mmCIF file of C-alpha atoms in Angstrom:
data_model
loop_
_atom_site.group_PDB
_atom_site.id
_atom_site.type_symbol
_atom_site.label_atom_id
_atom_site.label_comp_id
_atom_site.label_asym_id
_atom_site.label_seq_id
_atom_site.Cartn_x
_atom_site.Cartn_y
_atom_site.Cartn_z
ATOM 1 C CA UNK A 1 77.174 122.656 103.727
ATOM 2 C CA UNK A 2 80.531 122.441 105.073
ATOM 3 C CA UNK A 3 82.922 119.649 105.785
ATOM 4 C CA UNK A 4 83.855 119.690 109.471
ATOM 5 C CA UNK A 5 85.778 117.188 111.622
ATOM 6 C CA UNK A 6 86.589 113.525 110.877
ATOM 7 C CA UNK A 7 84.359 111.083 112.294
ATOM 8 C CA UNK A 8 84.610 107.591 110.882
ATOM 9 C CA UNK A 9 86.352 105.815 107.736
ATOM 10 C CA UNK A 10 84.692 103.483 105.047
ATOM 11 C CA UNK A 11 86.721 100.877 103.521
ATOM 12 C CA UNK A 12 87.958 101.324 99.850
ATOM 13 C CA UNK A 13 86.753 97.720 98.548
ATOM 14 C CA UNK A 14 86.807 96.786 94.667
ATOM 15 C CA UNK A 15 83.633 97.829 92.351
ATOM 16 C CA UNK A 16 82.492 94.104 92.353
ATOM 17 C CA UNK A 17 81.245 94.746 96.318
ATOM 18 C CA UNK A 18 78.647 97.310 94.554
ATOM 19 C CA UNK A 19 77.265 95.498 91.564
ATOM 20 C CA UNK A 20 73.816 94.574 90.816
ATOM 21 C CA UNK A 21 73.040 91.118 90.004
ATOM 22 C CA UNK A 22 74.110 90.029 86.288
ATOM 23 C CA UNK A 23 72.297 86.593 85.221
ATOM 24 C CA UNK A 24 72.669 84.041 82.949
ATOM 25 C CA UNK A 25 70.681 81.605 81.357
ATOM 26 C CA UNK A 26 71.952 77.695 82.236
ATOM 27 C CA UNK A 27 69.380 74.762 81.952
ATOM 28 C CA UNK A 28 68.565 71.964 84.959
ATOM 29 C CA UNK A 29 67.219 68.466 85.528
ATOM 30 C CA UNK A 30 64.010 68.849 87.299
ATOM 31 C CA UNK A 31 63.118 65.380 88.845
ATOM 32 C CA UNK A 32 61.055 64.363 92.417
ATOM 33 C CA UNK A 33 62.957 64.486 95.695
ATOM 34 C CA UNK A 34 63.273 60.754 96.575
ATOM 35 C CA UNK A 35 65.221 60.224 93.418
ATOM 36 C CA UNK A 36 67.716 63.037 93.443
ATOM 37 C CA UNK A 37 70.358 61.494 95.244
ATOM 38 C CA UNK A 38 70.201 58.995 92.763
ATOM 39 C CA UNK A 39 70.462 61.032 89.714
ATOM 40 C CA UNK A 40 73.032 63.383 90.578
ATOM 41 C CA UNK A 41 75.670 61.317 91.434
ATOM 42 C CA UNK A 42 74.674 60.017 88.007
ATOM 43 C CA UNK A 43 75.004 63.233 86.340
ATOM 44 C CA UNK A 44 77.689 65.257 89.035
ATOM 45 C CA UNK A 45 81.105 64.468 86.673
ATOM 46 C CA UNK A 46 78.898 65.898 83.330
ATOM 47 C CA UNK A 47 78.121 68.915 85.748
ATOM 48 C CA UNK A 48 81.537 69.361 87.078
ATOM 49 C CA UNK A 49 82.557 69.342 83.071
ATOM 50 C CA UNK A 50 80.167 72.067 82.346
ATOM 51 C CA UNK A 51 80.592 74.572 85.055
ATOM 52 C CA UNK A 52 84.020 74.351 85.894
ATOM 53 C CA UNK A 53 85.741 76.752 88.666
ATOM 54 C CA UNK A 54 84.237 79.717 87.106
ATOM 55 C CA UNK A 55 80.791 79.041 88.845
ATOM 56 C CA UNK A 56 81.556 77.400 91.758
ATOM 57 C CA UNK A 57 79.771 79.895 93.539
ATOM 58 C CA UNK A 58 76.567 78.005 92.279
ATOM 59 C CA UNK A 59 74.613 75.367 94.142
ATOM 60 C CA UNK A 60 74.344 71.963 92.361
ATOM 61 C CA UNK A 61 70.904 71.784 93.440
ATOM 62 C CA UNK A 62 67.640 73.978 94.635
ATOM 63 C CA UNK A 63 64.574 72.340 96.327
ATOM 64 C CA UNK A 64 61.031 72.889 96.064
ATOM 65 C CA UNK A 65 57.961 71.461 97.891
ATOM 66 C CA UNK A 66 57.987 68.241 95.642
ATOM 67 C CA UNK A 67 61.037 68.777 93.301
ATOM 68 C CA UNK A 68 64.470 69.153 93.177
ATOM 69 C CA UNK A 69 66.477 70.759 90.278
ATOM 70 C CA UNK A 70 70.175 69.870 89.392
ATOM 71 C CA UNK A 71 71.904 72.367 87.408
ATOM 72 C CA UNK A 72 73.410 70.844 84.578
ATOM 73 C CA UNK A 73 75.321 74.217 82.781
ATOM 74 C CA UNK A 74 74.709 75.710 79.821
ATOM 75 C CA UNK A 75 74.013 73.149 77.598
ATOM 76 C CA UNK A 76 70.189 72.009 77.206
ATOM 77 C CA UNK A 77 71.015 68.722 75.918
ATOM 78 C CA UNK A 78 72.588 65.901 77.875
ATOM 79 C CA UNK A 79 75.039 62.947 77.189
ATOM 80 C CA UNK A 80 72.452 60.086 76.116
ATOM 81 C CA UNK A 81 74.058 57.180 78.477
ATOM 82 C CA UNK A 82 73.900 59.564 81.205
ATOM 83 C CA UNK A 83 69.585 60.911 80.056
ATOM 84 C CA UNK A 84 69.257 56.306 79.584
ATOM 85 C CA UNK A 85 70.587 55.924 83.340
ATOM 86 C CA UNK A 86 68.767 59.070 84.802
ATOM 87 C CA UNK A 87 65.433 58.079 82.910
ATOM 88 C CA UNK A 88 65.963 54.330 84.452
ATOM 89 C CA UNK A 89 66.019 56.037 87.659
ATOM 90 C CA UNK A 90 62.383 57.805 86.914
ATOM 91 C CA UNK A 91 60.577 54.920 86.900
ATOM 92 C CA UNK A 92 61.514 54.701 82.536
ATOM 93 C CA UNK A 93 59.512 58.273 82.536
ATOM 94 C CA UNK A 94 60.991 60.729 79.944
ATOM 95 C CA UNK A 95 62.983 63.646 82.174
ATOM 96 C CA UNK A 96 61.925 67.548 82.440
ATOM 97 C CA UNK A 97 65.394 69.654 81.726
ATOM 98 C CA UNK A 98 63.950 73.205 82.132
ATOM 99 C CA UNK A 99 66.314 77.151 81.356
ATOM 100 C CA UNK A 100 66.717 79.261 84.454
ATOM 101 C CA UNK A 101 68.581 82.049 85.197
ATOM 102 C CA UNK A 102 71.549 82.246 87.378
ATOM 103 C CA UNK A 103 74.111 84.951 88.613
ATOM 104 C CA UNK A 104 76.728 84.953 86.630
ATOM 105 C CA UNK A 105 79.174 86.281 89.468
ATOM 106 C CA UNK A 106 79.770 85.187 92.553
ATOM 107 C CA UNK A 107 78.819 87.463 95.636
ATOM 108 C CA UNK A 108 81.037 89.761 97.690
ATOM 109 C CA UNK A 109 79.016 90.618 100.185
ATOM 110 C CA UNK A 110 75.922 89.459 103.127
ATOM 111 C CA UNK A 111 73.892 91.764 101.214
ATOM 112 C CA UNK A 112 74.530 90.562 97.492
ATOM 113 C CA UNK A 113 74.429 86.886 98.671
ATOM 114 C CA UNK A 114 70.553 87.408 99.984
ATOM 115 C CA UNK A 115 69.710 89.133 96.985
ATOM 116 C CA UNK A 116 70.776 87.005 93.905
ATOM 117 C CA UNK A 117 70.386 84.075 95.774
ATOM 118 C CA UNK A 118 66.525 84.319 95.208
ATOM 119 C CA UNK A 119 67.242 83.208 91.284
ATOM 120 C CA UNK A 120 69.544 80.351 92.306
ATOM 121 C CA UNK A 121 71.076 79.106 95.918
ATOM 122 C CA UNK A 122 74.209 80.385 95.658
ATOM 123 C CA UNK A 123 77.680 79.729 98.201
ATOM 124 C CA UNK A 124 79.075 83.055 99.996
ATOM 125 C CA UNK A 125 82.588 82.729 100.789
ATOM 126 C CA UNK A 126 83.954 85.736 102.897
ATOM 127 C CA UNK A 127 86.496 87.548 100.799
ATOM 128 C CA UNK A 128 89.545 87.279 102.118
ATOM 129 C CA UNK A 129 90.656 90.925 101.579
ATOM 130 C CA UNK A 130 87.467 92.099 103.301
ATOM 131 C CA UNK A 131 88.658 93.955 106.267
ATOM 132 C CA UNK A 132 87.167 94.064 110.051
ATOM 133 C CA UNK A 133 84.978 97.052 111.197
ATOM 134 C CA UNK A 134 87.473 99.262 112.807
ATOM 135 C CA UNK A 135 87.468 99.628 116.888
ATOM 136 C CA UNK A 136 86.840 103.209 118.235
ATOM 137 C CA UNK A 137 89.991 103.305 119.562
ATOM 138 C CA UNK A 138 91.589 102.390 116.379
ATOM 139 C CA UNK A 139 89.547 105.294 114.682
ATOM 140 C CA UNK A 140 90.648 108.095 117.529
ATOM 141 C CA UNK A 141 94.275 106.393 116.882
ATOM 142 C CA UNK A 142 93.438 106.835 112.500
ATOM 143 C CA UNK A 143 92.200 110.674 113.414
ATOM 144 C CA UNK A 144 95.132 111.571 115.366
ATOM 145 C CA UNK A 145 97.600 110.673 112.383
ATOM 146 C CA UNK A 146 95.882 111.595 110.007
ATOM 147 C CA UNK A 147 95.509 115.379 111.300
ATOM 148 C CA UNK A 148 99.052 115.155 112.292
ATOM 149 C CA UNK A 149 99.683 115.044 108.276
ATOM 150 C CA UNK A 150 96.960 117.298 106.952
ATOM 151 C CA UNK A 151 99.019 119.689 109.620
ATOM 152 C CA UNK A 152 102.447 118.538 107.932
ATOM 153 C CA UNK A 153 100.699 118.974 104.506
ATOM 154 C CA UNK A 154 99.897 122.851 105.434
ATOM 155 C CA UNK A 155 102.923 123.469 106.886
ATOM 156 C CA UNK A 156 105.315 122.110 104.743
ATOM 157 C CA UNK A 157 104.008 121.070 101.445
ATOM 158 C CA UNK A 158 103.836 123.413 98.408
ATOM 159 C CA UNK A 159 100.738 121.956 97.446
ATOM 160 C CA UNK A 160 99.831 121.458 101.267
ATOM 161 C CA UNK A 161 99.884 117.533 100.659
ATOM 162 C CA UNK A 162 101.545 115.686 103.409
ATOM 163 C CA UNK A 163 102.098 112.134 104.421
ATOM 164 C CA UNK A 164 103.307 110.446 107.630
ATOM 165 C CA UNK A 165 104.399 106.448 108.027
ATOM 166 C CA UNK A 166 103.880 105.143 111.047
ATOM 167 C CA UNK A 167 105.017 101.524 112.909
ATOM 168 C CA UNK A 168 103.919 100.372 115.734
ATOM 169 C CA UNK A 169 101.682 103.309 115.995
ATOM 170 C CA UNK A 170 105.037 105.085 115.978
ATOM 171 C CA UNK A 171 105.944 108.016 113.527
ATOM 172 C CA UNK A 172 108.763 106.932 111.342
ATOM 173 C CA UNK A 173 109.058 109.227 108.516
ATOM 174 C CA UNK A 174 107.070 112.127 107.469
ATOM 175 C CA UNK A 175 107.003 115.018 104.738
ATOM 176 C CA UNK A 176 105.061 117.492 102.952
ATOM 177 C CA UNK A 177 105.311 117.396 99.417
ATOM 178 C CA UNK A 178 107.717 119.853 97.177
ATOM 179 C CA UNK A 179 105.404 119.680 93.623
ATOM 180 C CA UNK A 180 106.115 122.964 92.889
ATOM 181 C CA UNK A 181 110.163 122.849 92.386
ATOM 182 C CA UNK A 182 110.474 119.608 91.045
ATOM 183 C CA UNK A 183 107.730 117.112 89.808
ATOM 184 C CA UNK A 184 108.103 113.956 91.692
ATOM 185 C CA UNK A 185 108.476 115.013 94.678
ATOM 186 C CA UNK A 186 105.029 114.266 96.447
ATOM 187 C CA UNK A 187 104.840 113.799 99.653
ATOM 188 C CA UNK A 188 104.767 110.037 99.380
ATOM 189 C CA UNK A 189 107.759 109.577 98.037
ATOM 190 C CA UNK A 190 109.648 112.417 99.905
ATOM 191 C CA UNK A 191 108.473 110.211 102.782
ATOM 192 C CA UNK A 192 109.633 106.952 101.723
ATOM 193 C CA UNK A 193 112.828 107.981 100.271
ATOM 194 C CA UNK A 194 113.361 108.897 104.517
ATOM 195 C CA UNK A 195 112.369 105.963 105.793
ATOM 196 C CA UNK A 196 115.156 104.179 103.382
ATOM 197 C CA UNK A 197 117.739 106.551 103.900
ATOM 198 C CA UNK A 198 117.142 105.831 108.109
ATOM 199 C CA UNK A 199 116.909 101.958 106.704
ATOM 200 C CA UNK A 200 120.438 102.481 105.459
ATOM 201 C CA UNK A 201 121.934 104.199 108.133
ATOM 202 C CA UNK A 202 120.207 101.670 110.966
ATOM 203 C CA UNK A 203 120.988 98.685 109.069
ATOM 204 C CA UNK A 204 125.370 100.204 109.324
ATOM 205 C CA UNK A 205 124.727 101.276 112.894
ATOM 206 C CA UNK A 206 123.749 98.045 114.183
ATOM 207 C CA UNK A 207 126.668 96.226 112.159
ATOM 208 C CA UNK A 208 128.749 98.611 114.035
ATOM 209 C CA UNK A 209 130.428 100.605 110.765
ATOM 210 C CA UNK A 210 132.121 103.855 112.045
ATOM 211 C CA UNK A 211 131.285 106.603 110.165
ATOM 212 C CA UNK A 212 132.348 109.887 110.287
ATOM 213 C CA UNK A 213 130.061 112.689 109.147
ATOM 214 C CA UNK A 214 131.146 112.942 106.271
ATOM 215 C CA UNK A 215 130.758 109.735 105.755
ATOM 216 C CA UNK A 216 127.004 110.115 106.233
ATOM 217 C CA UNK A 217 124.538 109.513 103.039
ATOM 218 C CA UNK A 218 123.460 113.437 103.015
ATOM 219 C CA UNK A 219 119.339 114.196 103.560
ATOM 220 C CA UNK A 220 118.148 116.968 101.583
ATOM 221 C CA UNK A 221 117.265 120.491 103.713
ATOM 222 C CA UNK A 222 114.025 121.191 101.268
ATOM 223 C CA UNK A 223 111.515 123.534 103.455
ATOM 224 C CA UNK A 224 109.022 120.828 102.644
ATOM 225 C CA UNK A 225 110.587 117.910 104.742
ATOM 226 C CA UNK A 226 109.938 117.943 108.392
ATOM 227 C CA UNK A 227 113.458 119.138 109.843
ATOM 228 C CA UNK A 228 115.860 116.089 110.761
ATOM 229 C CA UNK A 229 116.565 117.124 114.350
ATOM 230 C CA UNK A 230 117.158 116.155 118.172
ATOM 231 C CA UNK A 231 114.673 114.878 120.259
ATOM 232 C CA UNK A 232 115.501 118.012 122.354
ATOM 233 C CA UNK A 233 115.066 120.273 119.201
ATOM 234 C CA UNK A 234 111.834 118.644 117.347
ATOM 235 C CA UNK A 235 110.307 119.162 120.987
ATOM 236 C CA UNK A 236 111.345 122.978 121.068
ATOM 237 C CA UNK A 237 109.987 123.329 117.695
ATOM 238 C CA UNK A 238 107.236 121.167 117.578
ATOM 239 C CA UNK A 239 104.361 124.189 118.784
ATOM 240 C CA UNK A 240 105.404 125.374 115.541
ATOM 241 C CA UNK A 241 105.585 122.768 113.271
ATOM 242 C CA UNK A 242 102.532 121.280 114.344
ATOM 243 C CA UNK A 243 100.449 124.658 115.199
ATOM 244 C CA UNK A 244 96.922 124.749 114.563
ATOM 245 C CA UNK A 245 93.723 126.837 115.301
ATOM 246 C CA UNK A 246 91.889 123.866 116.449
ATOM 247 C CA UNK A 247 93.759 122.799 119.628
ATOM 248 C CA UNK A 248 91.924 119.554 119.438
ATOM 249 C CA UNK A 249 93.870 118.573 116.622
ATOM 250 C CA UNK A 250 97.296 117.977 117.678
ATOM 251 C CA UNK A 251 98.301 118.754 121.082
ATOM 252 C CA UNK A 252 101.580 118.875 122.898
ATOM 253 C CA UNK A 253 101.136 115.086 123.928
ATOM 254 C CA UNK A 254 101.539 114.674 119.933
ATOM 255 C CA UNK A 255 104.108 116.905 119.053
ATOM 256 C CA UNK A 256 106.039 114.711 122.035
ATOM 257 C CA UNK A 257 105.130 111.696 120.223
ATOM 258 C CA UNK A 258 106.622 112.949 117.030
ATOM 259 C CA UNK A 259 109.602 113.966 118.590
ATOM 260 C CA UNK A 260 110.403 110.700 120.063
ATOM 261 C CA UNK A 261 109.528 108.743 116.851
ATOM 262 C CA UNK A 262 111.763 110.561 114.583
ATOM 263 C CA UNK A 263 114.806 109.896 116.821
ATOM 264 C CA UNK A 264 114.263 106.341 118.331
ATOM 265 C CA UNK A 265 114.077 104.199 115.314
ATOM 266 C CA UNK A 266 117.420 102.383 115.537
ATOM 267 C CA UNK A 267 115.286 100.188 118.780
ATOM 268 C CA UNK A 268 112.375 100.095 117.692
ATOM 269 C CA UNK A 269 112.642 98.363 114.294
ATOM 270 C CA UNK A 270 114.340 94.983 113.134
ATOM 271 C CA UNK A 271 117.592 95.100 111.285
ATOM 272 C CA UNK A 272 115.848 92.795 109.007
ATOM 273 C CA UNK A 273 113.234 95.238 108.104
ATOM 274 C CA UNK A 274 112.310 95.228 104.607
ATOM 275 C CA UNK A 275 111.235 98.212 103.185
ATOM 276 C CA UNK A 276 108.031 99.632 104.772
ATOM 277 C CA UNK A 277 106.867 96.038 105.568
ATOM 278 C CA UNK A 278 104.005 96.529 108.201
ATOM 279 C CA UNK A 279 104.161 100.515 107.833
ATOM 280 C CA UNK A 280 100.669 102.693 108.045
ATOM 281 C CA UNK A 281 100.535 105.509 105.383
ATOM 282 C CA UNK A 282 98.392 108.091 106.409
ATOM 283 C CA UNK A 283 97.884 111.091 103.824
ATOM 284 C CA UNK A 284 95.647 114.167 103.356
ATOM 285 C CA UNK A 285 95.110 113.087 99.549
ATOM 286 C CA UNK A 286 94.978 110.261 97.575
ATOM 287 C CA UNK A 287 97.803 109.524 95.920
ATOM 288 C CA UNK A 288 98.237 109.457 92.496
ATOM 289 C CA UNK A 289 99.634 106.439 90.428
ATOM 290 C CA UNK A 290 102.910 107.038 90.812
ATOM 291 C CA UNK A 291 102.743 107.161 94.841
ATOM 292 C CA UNK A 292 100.362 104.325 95.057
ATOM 293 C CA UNK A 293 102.613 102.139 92.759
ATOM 294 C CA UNK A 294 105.472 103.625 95.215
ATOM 295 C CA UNK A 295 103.239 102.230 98.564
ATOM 296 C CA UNK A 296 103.227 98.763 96.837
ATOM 297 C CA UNK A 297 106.525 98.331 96.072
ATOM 298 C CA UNK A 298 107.424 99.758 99.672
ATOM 299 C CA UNK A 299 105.240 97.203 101.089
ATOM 300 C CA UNK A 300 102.782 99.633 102.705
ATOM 301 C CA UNK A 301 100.215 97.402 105.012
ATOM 302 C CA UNK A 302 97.525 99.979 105.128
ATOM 303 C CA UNK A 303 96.766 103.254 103.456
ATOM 304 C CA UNK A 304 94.505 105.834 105.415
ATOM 305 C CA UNK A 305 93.788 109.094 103.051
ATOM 306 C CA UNK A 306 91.519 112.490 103.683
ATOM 307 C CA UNK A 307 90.810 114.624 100.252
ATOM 308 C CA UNK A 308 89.392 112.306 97.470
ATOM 309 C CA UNK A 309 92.487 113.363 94.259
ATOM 310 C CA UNK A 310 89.395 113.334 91.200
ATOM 311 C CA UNK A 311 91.851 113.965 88.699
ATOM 312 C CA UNK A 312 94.684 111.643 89.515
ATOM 313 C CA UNK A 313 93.807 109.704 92.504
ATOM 314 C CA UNK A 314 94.888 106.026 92.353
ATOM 315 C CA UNK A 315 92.515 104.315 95.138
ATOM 316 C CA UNK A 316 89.238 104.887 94.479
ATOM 317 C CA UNK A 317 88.769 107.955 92.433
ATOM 318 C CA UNK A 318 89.839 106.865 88.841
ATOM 319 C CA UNK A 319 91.251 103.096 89.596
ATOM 320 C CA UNK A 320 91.030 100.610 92.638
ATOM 321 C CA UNK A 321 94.834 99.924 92.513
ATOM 322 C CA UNK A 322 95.098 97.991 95.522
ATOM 323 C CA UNK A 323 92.348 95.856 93.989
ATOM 324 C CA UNK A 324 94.352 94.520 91.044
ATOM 325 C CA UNK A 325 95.028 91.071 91.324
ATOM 326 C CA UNK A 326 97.548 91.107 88.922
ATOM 327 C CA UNK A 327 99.829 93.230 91.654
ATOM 328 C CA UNK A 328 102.149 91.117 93.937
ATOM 329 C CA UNK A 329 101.011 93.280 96.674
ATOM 330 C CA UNK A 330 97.994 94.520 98.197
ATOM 331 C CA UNK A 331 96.843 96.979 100.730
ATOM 332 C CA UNK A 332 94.302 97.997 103.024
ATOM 333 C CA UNK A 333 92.532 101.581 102.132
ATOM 334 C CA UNK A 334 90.456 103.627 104.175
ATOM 335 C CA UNK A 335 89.143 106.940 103.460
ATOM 336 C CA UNK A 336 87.878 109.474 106.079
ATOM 337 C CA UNK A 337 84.164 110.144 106.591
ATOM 338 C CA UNK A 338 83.985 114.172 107.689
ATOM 339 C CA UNK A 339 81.318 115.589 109.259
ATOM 340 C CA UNK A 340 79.272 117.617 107.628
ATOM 341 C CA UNK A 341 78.008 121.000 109.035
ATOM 342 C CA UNK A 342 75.673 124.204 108.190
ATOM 343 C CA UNK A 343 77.122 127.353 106.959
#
């Protein structure tokens, strides 16, 4: 088996969204239906005591055909004013506290909710990082940039690793990486470090600072960085730069689209831009730590990747690092789905 084209993209989500049920033992207050009412607002502040936040993914009750238990935590043993008042309530008949077993965690998905629910009713509460299934269009519009830097990676990177930023489904900045002459330069970063240094210059353009050329804040000429040029010259060059034996991959319609990107940013973003606020980071790999931690502090929105990186790969392969909730940033990660095909 072969990989062939892309077809679709799965959402990198945290491991929680894959976990089997983990259960705990907690005790409750069995007692007859036409009293329960009664006895839990007896015993709901003792409850609230026990549980805390940490399991407020648990129902207070579950029903039966005759009964209804109220989950009182894990303690067996209740507060003796509140057992007096709830035993007053049963007709002065001694009360049945019985264990059961609980999930310890609350779900993260439709299909963990149905499941662990069967030991105890449990709440689902949509995640709010859970991301919306993706349209077709917004897949064909994922493929296209996404093979525009795989192409980028092969053509310029010395590792053939290549990443393009797009916003507003515009190219802004895009490079292969240069590994092999100097360390940290992955494509990532070689690709952020443009979108600042066009940041800088927009942000004195639109203040209306002169500058002669000298004056300019120099961009390397590395054979790895997609060349800085005219709209009339990236579209003279761009069969080159973007070649590829499958035709289907980028056309001239891109290579046009590229062009124009890389020389109309001044209009199309806000002087007030921050960063890569609202930016799309499509790669062939996943990044490593360093890159990732780079696409957080940039402000990336949402991180679309090819090749899986086993060794160093920061979004799925050896840490979720867009899961970490200790981060004061987060972003969405897809990875592509190939088809696969016979040799």
């Amino acid at each position: 088996m072969m990989e062939g084209d892309i077809i679709d993209f799965e959402n990198v989500y945290p491991d929680t969204y894959g976990n089997n049920v983990v259960l705990i033992p907690m005790y409750c207050l069995e007692i007859r239906k036409d009293i329960a009412k009664e006895c839990l607002n007896v015993v709901k502040d003792y409850i609230n005591s026990q549980l805390h936040s940490s399991y407020d993914h648990l129902k207070r009750c579950k029903r039966s055909n005759e009964h209804v238990q109220i989950l009182l935590g894990v303690c067996a043993n209740i507060p003796n004013d509140i057992r007096k008042q709830v035993i007053l309530i049963n007709n002065a008949e001694d009360i049945t506290i019985k264990k059961v077993y609980v999930s310890k965690h609350a779900p993260m998905t439709r299909k963990q909710y149905v499941q662990w629910s069967e030991f105890w009713p449990l709440y689902f509460r949509k995640p709010t990082n859970e991301l919306p299934q993706l349209t077709k269009e917004q897949k064909n519009m994922y493929i296209k940039f996404l093979n525009i830097s795989i192409n980028i990676g092969k053509q310029f990177g010395t590792c053939q690793s290549g990443c393009i930023l797009t916003w507003d489904n515009k190219i802004i900045a895009c490079s292969g990486d240069n590994v092999k002459n100097h360390p940290l330069q992955h494509a990532v970063i070689l690709a952020i470090e443009e979108v600042a240094y066009k940041l800088r210059h927009m942000w004195l353009i639109k203040k209306g600072v002169q500058l002669t050329k000298d004056q300019f804040i120099p961009w390397g000429t590395s054979n790895n960085r997609v060349p800085e040029l005219s709209a009339q010259e990236i579209s003279e060059q761009a069969g080159h730069v973007y070649s590829t034996s499958d035709k289907s991959v980028c056309g001239s319609s891109v290579d046009t689209q590229v062009a124009e990107g890389c020389v109309k940013i001044a209009t199309q973003v806000s002087m007030d831009q921050y960063l890569c606020t609202n930016y799309y980071a499509y790669l062939s790999h996943e990044p490593c730590f360093m890159c990732a931690m780079a696409m957080v502090h940039s402000r990336i929105t949402c991180v679309i990747f090819d090749q899986v990186n086993k060794q160093n790969g920061a979004l799925c392969s050896r840490e979720k690092l867009h899961c970490v909730k200790a981060l004061n940033h987060h972003f969405k990660v897809y990875k592509a789905v190939r088809k696969h095909r016979e040799l």
